[in-house]
Amino acid sequence: MATSGKVIRCRAAVAWAAGKSLSVEEIEVAPPKAREVRVKIVATGICRTDDHVLDGTFPDLQFPVIPGHEGAGIVESIGEGVTSVKPGDKVILFPLPQCGECSFCLNPDSNYCLKTHLTEPQNLMPDKTTRFTCKGKQIQHFLWNSTFAEYTVVPEYTLAKIDAAAPLDKVCLLACGFPTGYGAAVNTAKVKLGSTCAVFGLGGVGLSVVMGCKAAGASRIIAIDINKDKFAKAKEMGATECINPQDFKKPIQQVLTEMTGHGVDYSFEAIGTADTLIAALASCNMNTGVCVMVGVLPAGSTVPIDPFLLLSGRTCKGTLAGGWKMRDSIPKLVASYLEKKFNSDLLITHTLPFAKINEGFELLRAGKSIRTVMLF
């Protein structure tokens, strides 16, 4: 392309400091270095994790930064040594890398990677420099994605080529929210046919858990949220019952245990609070129950757990990006989407032009949206 090898000037949403709204600015995006790819972002979802960036609860974050990690676009140019994509390819970027070389990537049972932000900081590119500048200042990257920019530069192992027929304004959700929830059910919990499930939190991720439980053949899917406006959507996606904890005097774990006899087979926490994690664990069968933690608690929090909840046999486990090896799995998930094996479009409640990005966050905070997709 004509822009290859040159600095590109474009729009991006910059977070200058915690607690402040995003500011749409003109930035400069440097060309990709070796094993890096510069991508023209076409569509990006707004995920609750991006809001954690703005409120300052995301761990080890440095400002100013360009958030965003649920993006799809088209490769503009590639650095030397890049072999998996070429200019013009449609791609999805994802927040969980797959370098293909570390001990985790080489383990077929693992979807972790040593390049992940839990092990290695991702505020700068792997060579410890940034590709973004604005008003003469260096701007930090976020999860090596930074999809709130018209152009971004990412390491090759944080993106995957997808089918050219895929609609980017829909499949951008397959970068984070949808696979995290759906995979928590089908990969992490391995929900069995005819089982009973409880899902705490009916945001984009929680509703994706509901879809995963349904796809796995669960016979009862109890959806739990304090916002009853989410219930119609949950039922559309497969929830058999919806309950609001505020309607009961008893603790919600007691309500669920009474509803099911001895607790659910699988419970999923998709909110990110200590109280809901304890409730989800206590809601599942005391001996064979599996509780999956999907929500992200604030950095530095601790959860007090009664050890007898575990001693009786329950399992409590976490999931990272729904257990998928992202580079391998995203093209397959896109193929399944195109074959209509699931309908992740149901999660998209709003579509906005990029200039209205702060409006998208307001919808999320007010509980009025599930997923807002921003279009450039």
XYZ file of N, CA, C and O in Angstrom, residues 11-13 24 40-46 70-73 147-151 166-173 348 350-358 360 371-376:
180
model
N -6.975 9.099 13.652
C -7.667 9.372 14.920
C -7.495 8.199 15.888
O -7.416 7.041 15.462
N -7.476 8.520 17.160
C -7.475 7.492 18.209
C -8.111 8.079 19.453
O -8.141 9.297 19.629
N -8.625 7.199 20.306
C -9.187 7.628 21.590
C -8.112 7.399 22.652
O -7.740 6.253 22.934
N -10.657 12.000 21.818
C -10.354 11.622 20.429
C -9.335 12.624 19.887
O -9.569 13.829 19.869
N -5.392 -1.640 9.879
C -6.442 -0.612 9.810
C -7.663 -1.194 10.519
O -8.251 -2.180 10.055
N -8.003 -0.632 11.675
C -9.143 -1.151 12.440
C -10.448 -0.689 11.776
O -10.611 0.488 11.458
N -11.347 -1.639 11.559
C -12.639 -1.337 10.944
C -13.728 -1.235 12.011
O -14.597 -0.361 11.954
N -13.666 -2.134 12.999
C -14.688 -2.166 14.057
C -14.061 -2.650 15.347
O -13.169 -3.502 15.341
N -14.551 -2.100 16.463
C -14.063 -2.558 17.771
C -15.203 -2.530 18.780
O -16.015 -1.599 18.779
N -15.272 -3.565 19.598
C -16.267 -3.605 20.666
C -15.760 -2.854 21.881
O -14.553 -2.620 22.030
N -16.698 -2.464 22.748
C -16.334 -1.872 24.045
C -16.574 -2.947 25.098
O -17.695 -3.426 25.255
N -10.907 -5.458 21.391
C -11.915 -6.343 20.792
C -12.109 -5.871 19.356
O -13.165 -5.391 18.976
N -11.036 -5.974 18.573
C -11.040 -5.330 17.258
C -10.860 -6.268 16.085
O -10.278 -7.345 16.189
N -11.383 -5.806 14.946
C -11.206 -6.519 13.677
C -10.856 -5.485 12.618
O -11.334 -4.347 12.664
N -10.016 -5.883 11.675
C -9.605 -4.920 10.655
C -8.922 -5.587 9.484
O -9.085 -6.786 9.231
N -7.131 -1.075 20.108
C -8.024 -1.040 18.948
C -8.862 0.242 18.870
O -9.610 0.422 17.917
N -8.730 1.131 19.868
C -9.439 2.419 19.783
C -8.619 3.409 18.959
O -8.466 4.576 19.320
N -8.071 2.936 17.867
C -7.291 3.769 16.953
C -7.587 3.297 15.534
O -7.813 2.105 15.311
N -7.578 4.237 14.592
C -7.858 3.851 13.197
C -6.780 2.911 12.653
O -7.064 2.062 11.816
N -5.556 3.107 13.142
C -4.458 2.186 12.792
C -3.755 1.808 14.072
O -3.573 2.641 14.967
N -16.113 -12.791 6.280
C -16.602 -12.423 7.633
C -16.897 -10.932 7.723
O -16.072 -10.101 7.322
N -18.081 -10.554 8.281
C -18.386 -9.136 8.483
C -17.650 -8.608 9.718
O -17.927 -9.019 10.842
N -16.710 -7.705 9.512
C -15.844 -7.249 10.605
C -16.615 -6.551 11.717
O -16.230 -6.611 12.888
N -17.736 -5.886 11.359
C -18.513 -5.173 12.381
C -19.267 -6.128 13.299
O -19.845 -5.710 14.296
N -19.273 -7.417 12.979
C -19.930 -8.423 13.822
C -18.896 -9.327 14.503
O -19.000 -9.617 15.689
N -17.905 -9.776 13.743
C -16.960 -10.767 14.299
C -15.908 -10.147 15.211
O -15.153 -10.877 15.847
N -15.885 -8.805 15.335
C -14.934 -8.208 16.283
C -15.188 -8.741 17.696
O -14.263 -8.859 18.494
N -16.434 -9.123 17.999
C -16.768 -9.669 19.321
C -16.069 -11.003 19.594
O -15.957 -11.422 20.735
N -24.873 -7.653 20.268
C -24.679 -6.268 19.813
C -25.991 -5.499 19.950
O -26.959 -5.763 19.255
N -25.873 -1.896 20.319
C -25.668 -0.549 19.778
C -24.482 -0.545 18.810
O -23.509 -1.255 19.032
N -24.600 0.285 17.772
C -23.485 0.519 16.853
C -23.334 2.031 16.737
O -24.309 2.733 16.488
N -22.131 2.523 16.980
C -21.908 3.971 16.996
C -20.694 4.340 16.150
O -19.761 3.548 16.016
N -20.687 5.564 15.604
C -19.467 6.039 14.940
C -18.390 6.301 15.991
O -18.701 6.651 17.133
N -17.141 6.147 15.590
C -16.020 6.231 16.530
C -16.003 7.540 17.331
O -15.635 7.542 18.507
N -16.445 8.637 16.723
C -16.429 9.932 17.415
C -17.279 9.916 18.694
O -17.070 10.712 19.597
N -18.245 8.981 18.774
C -19.147 8.920 19.941
C -18.707 7.858 20.955
O -19.531 7.317 21.689
N -17.417 7.572 21.006
C -16.929 6.481 21.858
C -17.291 6.682 23.337
O -17.634 5.721 24.036
N -17.258 7.912 23.838
C -17.604 8.121 25.252
C -19.071 7.812 25.526
O -19.424 7.356 26.610
N -20.625 5.418 24.070
C -20.617 3.954 24.188
C -20.311 3.498 25.609
O -20.942 2.581 26.138
N -23.263 -5.107 24.154
C -22.042 -4.742 23.446
C -22.353 -3.596 22.497
O -23.319 -3.649 21.732
N -21.514 -2.573 22.582
C -21.555 -1.483 21.607
C -20.373 -1.677 20.677
O -19.251 -1.874 21.142
N -20.636 -1.646 19.384
C -19.564 -1.752 18.392
C -19.309 -0.359 17.815
O -20.254 0.316 17.382
N -18.052 0.049 17.855
C -17.646 1.351 17.298
C -17.118 1.128 15.883
O -16.296 0.235 15.652
N -17.599 1.947 14.958
C -17.166 1.831 13.547
C -16.348 3.049 13.149
O -16.711 4.179 13.462
N -15.252 2.802 12.456
C -14.389 3.904 11.987
C -14.867 4.423 10.635
O -15.423 3.688 9.846
